[in-house]
C-alpha positions in Angstrom: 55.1 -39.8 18.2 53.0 -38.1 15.9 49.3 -39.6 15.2 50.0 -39.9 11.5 52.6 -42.7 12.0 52.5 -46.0 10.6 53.9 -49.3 9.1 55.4 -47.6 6.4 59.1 -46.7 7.4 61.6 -46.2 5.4 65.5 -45.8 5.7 66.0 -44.7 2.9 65.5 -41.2 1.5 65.7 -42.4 -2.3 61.9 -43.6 -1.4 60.8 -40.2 -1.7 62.4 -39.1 -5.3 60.1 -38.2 -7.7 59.3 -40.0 -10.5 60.2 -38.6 -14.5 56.4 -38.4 -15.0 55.9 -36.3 -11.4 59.0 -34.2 -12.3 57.5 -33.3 -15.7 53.8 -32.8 -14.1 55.5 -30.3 -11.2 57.6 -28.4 -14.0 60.8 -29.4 -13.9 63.0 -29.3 -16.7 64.8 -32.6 -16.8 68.0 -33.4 -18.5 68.0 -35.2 -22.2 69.1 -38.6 -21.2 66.0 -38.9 -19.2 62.9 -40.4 -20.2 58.8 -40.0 -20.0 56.5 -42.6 -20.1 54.6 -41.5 -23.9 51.0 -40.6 -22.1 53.0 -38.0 -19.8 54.5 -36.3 -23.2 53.5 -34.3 -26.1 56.7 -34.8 -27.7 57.5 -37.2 -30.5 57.4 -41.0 -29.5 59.8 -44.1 -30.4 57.4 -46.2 -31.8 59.3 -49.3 -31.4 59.4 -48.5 -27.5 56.2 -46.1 -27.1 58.6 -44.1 -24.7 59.4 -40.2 -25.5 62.7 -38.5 -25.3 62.1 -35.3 -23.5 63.3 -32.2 -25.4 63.5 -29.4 -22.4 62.5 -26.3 -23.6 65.7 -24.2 -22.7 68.2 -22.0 -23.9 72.0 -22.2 -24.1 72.0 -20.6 -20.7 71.1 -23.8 -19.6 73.4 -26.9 -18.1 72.2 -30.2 -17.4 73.7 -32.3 -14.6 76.0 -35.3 -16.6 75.3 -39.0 -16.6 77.1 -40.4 -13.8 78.5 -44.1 -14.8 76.1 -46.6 -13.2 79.2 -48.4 -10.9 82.7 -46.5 -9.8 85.9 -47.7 -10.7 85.6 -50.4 -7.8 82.6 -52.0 -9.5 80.1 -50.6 -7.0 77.0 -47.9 -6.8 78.6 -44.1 -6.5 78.3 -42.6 -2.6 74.8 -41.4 -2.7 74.9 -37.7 -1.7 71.5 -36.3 -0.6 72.0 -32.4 -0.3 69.2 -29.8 0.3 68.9 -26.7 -1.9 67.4 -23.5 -1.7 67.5 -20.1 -4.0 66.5 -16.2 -3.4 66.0 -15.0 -6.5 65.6 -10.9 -7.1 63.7 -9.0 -10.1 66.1 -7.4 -13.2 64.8 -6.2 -16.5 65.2 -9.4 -18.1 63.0 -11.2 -15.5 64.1 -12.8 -12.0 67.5 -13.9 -12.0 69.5 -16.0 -8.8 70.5 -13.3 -6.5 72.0 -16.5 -3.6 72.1 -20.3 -3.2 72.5 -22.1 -0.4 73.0 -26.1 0.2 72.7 -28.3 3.0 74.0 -31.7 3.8 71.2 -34.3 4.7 73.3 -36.2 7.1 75.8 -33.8 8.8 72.8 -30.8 8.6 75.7 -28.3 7.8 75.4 -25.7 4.9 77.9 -26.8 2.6 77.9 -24.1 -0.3 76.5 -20.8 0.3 76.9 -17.7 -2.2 75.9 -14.4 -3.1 75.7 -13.9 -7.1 76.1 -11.4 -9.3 73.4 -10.2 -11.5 73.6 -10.7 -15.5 71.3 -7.5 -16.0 70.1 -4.3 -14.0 68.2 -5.0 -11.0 64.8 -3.5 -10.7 63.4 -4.5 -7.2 65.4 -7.1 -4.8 62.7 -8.9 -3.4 63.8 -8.1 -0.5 60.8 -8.9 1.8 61.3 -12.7 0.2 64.8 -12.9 -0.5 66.3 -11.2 2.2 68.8 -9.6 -0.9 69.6 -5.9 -1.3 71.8 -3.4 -2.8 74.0 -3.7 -0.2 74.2 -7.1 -0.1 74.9 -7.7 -3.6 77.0 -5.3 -4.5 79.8 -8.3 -2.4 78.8 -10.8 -4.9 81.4 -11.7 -7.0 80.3 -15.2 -8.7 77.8 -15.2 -12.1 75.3 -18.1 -12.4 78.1 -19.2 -14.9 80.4 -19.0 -11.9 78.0 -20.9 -9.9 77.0 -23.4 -12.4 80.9 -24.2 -12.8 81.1 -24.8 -9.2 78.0 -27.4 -8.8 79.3 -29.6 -11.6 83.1 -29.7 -10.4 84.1 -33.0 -9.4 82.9 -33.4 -6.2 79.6 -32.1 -6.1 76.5 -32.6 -7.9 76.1 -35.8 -10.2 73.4 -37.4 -11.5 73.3 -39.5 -8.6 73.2 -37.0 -5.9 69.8 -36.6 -4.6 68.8 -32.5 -4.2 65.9 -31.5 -2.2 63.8 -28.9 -2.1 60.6 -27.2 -1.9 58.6 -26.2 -5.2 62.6 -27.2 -6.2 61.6 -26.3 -9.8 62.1 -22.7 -9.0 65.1 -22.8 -7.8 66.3 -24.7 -10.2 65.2 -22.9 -13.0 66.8 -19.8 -11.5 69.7 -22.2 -11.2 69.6 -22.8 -15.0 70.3 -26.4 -14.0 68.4 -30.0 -14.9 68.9 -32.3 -12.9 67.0 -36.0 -12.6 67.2 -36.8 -8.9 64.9 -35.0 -6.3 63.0 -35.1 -3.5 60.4 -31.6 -3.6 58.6 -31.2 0.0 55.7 -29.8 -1.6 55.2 -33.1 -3.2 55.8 -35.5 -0.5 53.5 -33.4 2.2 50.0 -32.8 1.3 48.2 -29.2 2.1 45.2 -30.2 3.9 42.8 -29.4 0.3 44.6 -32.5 -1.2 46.5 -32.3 -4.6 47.2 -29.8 -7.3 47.0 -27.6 -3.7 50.4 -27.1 -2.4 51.8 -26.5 1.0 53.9 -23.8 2.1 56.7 -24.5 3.6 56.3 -21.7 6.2 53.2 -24.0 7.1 54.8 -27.3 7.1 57.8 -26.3 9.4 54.4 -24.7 12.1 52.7 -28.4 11.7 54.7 -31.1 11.4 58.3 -29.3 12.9 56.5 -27.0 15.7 58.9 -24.2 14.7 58.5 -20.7 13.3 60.7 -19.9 9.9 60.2 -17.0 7.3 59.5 -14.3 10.4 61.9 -12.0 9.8 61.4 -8.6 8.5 64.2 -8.8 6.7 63.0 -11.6 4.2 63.8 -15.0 3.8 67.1 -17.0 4.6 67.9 -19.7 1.9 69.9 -21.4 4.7 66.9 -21.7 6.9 65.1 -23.1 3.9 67.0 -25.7 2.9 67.8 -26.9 6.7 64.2 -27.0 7.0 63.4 -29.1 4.4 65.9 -31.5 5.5 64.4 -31.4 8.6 60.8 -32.4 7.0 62.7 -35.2 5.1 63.9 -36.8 8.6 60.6 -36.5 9.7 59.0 -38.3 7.0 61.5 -40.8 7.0 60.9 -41.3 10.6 57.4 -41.6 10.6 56.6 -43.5 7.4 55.3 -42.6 3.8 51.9 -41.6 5.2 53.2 -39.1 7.7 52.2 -35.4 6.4 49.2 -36.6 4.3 45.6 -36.2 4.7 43.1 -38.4 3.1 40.7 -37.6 0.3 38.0 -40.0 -0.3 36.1 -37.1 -1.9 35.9 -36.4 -4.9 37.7 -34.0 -6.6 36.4 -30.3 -7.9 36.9 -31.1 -11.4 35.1 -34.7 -11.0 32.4 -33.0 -9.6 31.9 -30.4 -11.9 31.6 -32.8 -14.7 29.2 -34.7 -12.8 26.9 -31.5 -12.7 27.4 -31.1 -16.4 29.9 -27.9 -15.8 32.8 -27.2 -17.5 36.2 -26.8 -15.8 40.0 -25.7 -16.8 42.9 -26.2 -15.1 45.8 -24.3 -16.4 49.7 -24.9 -15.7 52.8 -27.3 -15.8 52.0 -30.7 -16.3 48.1 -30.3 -17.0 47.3 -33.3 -18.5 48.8 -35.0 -15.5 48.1 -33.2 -12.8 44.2 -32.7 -13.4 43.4 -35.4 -15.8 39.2 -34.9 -14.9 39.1 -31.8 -16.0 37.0 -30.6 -18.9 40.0 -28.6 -20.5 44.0 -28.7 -19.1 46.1 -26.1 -20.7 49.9 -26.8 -20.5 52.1 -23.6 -19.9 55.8 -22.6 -19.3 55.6 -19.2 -17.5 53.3 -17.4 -15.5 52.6 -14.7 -18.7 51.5 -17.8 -20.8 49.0 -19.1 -17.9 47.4 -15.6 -17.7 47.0 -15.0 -21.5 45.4 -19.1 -21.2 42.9 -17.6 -18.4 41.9 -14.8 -20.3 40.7 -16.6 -23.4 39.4 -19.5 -21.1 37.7 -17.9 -18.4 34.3 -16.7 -20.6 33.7 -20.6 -22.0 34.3 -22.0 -18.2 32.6 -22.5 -15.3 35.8 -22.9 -13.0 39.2 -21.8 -13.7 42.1 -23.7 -11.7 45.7 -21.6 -12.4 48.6 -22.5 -10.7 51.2 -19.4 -11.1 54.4 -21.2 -10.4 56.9 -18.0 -10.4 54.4 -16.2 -8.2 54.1 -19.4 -5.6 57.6 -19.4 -5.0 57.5 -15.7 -3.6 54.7 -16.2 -1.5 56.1 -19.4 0.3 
């Protein structure tokens, strides 16, 4: 048994879903019918209820998973499905669009869905090194995101009370075009050994807490491989306990100290205020091009600059 075990054990993998507030501080869009705490939010706030209703900034490309009722027709919860997801994504000339998804069942292990899709707009590199896409490839798909959106909502599938894991999940879903309130994101639960806003990777986490190799191809990634894995991790950590894949940090963090040697700091990216609430100055941002432009006109006035490039991390995972 690994040396990180303890009394913590669980059973049950909803444990390990993240909260509105940790969703919203890890850049997820969430769907309308879900709610932030006021101090996690910019947004307007109810008054009467100091709570904010969370307006994601998306366009009409964008679906949100619907509100599941709270009991079936026999009176009782829905069938919790837990289901692990993982996305290539490939570069067009409108940005990086889903180029294949793949989803895998928590308690069978067995991919479930798994699809090539078809570009909206002309492709201008396919990642290939990360994805594992190319022309080749490709040219077979014959589903849209439209397509695939279509297929994740039929009856059946995903509902709001089916539990998707991932890691960095925010990516993919974002490639996905979908919100969705339920998930469990491996980079969240495990710690990298720095402590938080570091990240893990999860070609790390499979090496140290799995003893296996994943990513070594040199034909890219496979979003199959991806997604078993973090089912895999989530096993693990329900075997273990809540503690198992953490490090402790009794230290202090960079920004605490910084501000204790009278020296200004900036941490830039999704869910600033949140994330890196010692800081001198947190910059919320939406896109990699937006945290850039934020280091540029902060980097002169600071002493340290903390940017987290989402879109980049999820290509160098």
């Amino acid at each position: 048994m690994p040396e990180q075990s303890n009394l913590a054990i669980v059973n049950d993998p909803s444990v390990f879903v993240l909260t509105p507030a940790q969703m919203s501080a890890n850049g997820y869009t969430l769907p309308s019918y879900v709610e932030l705490p006021a101090e996690t939010s910019t947004d307007s706030v109810d008054e009467a209820t100091n709570w904010v209703r969370l307006s994601p900034k998306r366009d009409e490309s964008w679906i949100e998973t619907p509100q599941a009722p709270l009991l079936d027709l026999n009176g009782k919860p829905p069938k919790q499905k837990v289901w692990a997801l993982d996305c290539e994504m490939i570069e067009t000339t409108r940005g990086k669009e889903l180029g294949r998804i793949s989803i895998v069942d928590f308690d069978s292990s067995c991919v479930i869905f798994d699809s090539l899709v078809k570009p909206t707009n002309p492709v201008t590199s396919y990642l290939t090194q990360y994805s594992g896409l190319s022309e080749e490839l490709l040219s077979k798909a014959t589903l849209t995101l439209s397509d695939i959106q279509q297929k994740l909502l039929a009856p059946g599938m995903i509902d709001s009370w089916t539990i998707l894991v991932g890691h960095s999940l925010e990516n993919d879903l974002g490639a996905l075009k979908l919100a969705h309130p339920r998930v469990i994101d491996t980079s969240v639960i495990y710690h990298h050994t720095k402590g938080p806003p570091a990240k893990p990777g999860l070609k790390w986490l499979a090496q140290k807490w799995l003893g296996k190799t994943i990513q070594a191809s040199e034909g890219g990634h496979d979003s199959r491989e991806d997604a078993t894995t973090c089912v895999e991790l989530l096993k693990k950590k329900i075997q273990y306990g809540v503690n198992f894949g953490r490090f402790d940090h009794d230290q202090e963090s960079i920004f605490e100290v910084m501000t204790r040697k009278d020296k200004k700091s900036v941490y830039i990216g999704a869910g600033a205020n949140v994330v890196a609430g010692k800081a001198t100055t947190r910059v919320d941002c939406d896109n990699d091009v937006e945290i850039m432009e934020a280091v540029i006109s902060n980097i002169a006035t600071h002493d340290v600059v903390f940017a987290r490039l989402q879109q980049l991390s999820y290509g160098l995972e």
